[in-house]
PDB file of C-alpha atoms in Angstrom:
ATOM      1  CA  MET A   1      33.908   3.308 -19.888  1.00 83.00           C
ATOM      2  CA  LEU A   2      31.982   0.104 -20.667  1.00 86.00           C
ATOM      3  CA  GLY A   3      32.867  -1.336 -17.256  1.00 87.00           C
ATOM      4  CA  LEU A   4      31.503   1.747 -15.499  1.00 90.00           C
ATOM      5  CA  THR A   5      28.261   1.542 -17.508  1.00 92.00           C
ATOM      6  CA  VAL A   6      27.814  -2.158 -16.667  1.00 92.00           C
ATOM      7  CA  ALA A   7      28.554  -1.516 -12.979  1.00 91.00           C
ATOM      8  CA  LEU A   8      26.011   1.326 -12.909  1.00 92.00           C
ATOM      9  CA  LEU A   9      23.413  -0.848 -14.653  1.00 93.00           C
ATOM     10  CA  VAL A  10      23.958  -3.684 -12.163  1.00 92.00           C
ATOM     11  CA  LEU A  11      23.710  -1.255  -9.235  1.00 92.00           C
ATOM     12  CA  VAL A  12      20.460   0.312 -10.480  1.00 92.00           C
ATOM     13  CA  SER A  13      18.940  -3.092 -11.312  1.00 93.00           C
ATOM     14  CA  GLY A  14      19.863  -4.375  -7.861  1.00 93.00           C
ATOM     15  CA  GLY A  15      18.205  -1.330  -6.277  1.00 91.00           C
ATOM     16  CA  PHE A  16      14.976  -1.941  -8.178  1.00 91.00           C
ATOM     17  CA  PHE A  17      15.019  -5.623  -7.232  1.00 91.00           C
ATOM     18  CA  TYR A  18      15.577  -4.788  -3.555  1.00 92.00           C
ATOM     19  CA  ARG A  19      12.745  -2.225  -3.602  1.00 90.00           C
ATOM     20  CA  SER A  20      10.372  -4.736  -5.186  1.00 89.00           C
ATOM     21  CA  PHE A  21      11.369  -7.359  -2.614  1.00 89.00           C
ATOM     22  CA  ARG A  22      10.745  -4.969   0.305  1.00 88.00           C
ATOM     23  CA  GLN A  23       7.356  -3.883  -1.102  1.00 84.00           C
ATOM     24  CA  HIS A  24       6.317  -7.527  -1.402  1.00 84.00           C
ATOM     25  CA  GLU A  25       7.416  -8.164   2.193  1.00 81.00           C
ATOM     26  CA  ALA A  26       5.497  -5.118   3.468  1.00 79.00           C
ATOM     27  CA  ALA A  27       2.336  -6.096   1.569  1.00 75.00           C
ATOM     28  CA  GLY A  28       2.486  -9.572   3.101  1.00 72.00           C
ATOM     29  CA  SER A  29       2.706  -8.165   6.617  1.00 69.00           C
ATOM     30  CA  LEU A  30      -0.454  -6.052   6.101  1.00 69.00           C
ATOM     31  CA  VAL A  31      -2.707  -8.958   5.092  1.00 71.00           C
ATOM     32  CA  VAL A  32      -5.578  -9.598   7.513  1.00 70.00           C
ATOM     33  CA  ARG A  33      -5.368 -13.246   8.631  1.00 74.00           C
ATOM     34  CA  PHE A  34      -8.404 -13.540  10.890  1.00 78.00           C
ATOM     35  CA  ALA A  35     -11.581 -15.484  10.184  1.00 82.00           C
ATOM     36  CA  CYS A  36     -13.804 -12.537  11.127  1.00 84.00           C
ATOM     37  CA  GLY A  37     -11.435  -9.919   9.675  1.00 84.00           C
ATOM     38  CA  ILE A  38     -12.128  -7.429   6.898  1.00 85.00           C
ATOM     39  CA  ASP A  39      -9.842  -6.152   4.154  1.00 81.00           C
ATOM     40  CA  ASP A  40     -11.667  -4.147   1.497  1.00 84.00           C
ATOM     41  CA  GLY A  41     -10.628  -1.304  -0.764  1.00 86.00           C
ATOM     42  CA  ARG A  42     -12.405   0.495  -3.593  1.00 90.00           C
ATOM     43  CA  PHE A  43     -12.985   3.829  -5.286  1.00 93.00           C
ATOM     44  CA  VAL A  44     -16.114   5.720  -4.237  1.00 91.00           C
ATOM     45  CA  ARG A  45     -17.524   9.022  -5.486  1.00 92.00           C
ATOM     46  CA  ILE A  46     -17.428  11.734  -2.796  1.00 86.00           C
ATOM     47  CA  SER A  47     -18.505  15.272  -3.729  1.00 89.00           C
ATOM     48  CA  GLY A  48     -18.189  14.433  -7.412  1.00 92.00           C
ATOM     49  CA  ARG A  49     -14.652  13.031  -7.197  1.00 91.00           C
ATOM     50  CA  GLU A  50     -13.367   9.475  -7.137  1.00 92.00           C
ATOM     51  CA  GLN A  51     -11.700   8.771  -3.778  1.00 87.00           C
ATOM     52  CA  TRP A  52      -9.928   5.591  -2.622  1.00 85.00           C
ATOM     53  CA  ILE A  53     -11.402   4.056   0.542  1.00 85.00           C
ATOM     54  CA  GLN A  54      -9.750   1.149   2.334  1.00 83.00           C
ATOM     55  CA  ILE A  55     -11.133  -0.700   5.344  1.00 84.00           C
ATOM     56  CA  SER A  56      -8.910  -3.182   7.145  1.00 82.00           C
ATOM     57  CA  GLY A  57      -9.266  -4.799  10.545  1.00 84.00           C
ATOM     58  CA  GLU A  58      -9.142  -7.930  12.653  1.00 82.00           C
ATOM     59  CA  ASN A  59     -12.887  -7.995  13.385  1.00 85.00           C
ATOM     60  CA  HIS A  60     -15.591  -6.783  11.003  1.00 85.00           C
ATOM     61  CA  ARG A  61     -17.910  -6.011  13.962  1.00 87.00           C
ATOM     62  CA  ASN A  62     -15.634  -3.221  15.273  1.00 86.00           C
ATOM     63  CA  PRO A  63     -16.610   0.365  14.371  1.00 85.00           C
ATOM     64  CA  VAL A  64     -14.882   2.102  11.462  1.00 81.00           C
ATOM     65  CA  LEU A  65     -12.511   4.941  12.308  1.00 80.00           C
ATOM     66  CA  LEU A  66     -12.738   7.499   9.500  1.00 79.00           C
ATOM     67  CA  ILE A  67      -9.781   9.857   9.116  1.00 75.00           C
ATOM     68  CA  LEU A  68     -10.245  12.800   6.762  1.00 75.00           C
ATOM     69  CA  HIS A  69      -7.143  14.461   5.404  1.00 72.00           C
ATOM     70  CA  GLY A  70      -7.037  18.029   6.653  1.00 70.00           C
ATOM     71  CA  GLY A  71      -4.737  19.588   4.067  1.00 71.00           C
ATOM     72  CA  LEU A  72      -1.056  20.004   3.398  1.00 74.00           C
ATOM     73  CA  GLY A  73       1.294  18.461   5.932  1.00 71.00           C
ATOM     74  CA  ALA A  74      -1.184  15.901   7.262  1.00 62.00           C
ATOM     75  CA  SER A  75      -0.484  12.320   6.341  1.00 59.00           C
TER      76      SER A  75
END
């Protein structure tokens, strides 16, 4: 019984480590690495509610494309 518990603990710990590793890799690939790039995120108040806004791009002179969530099922 102890061996099964240890094996399960090692398996779960390994899964959490792998997930953390993949998240770190994904975050590194999304970093803007251009001299004139923009990468900004903050909470703003819209209609009385705090909403997260993030702007990211290779050139800060390009126009912003604003996507508003339309409801359930839209990502």
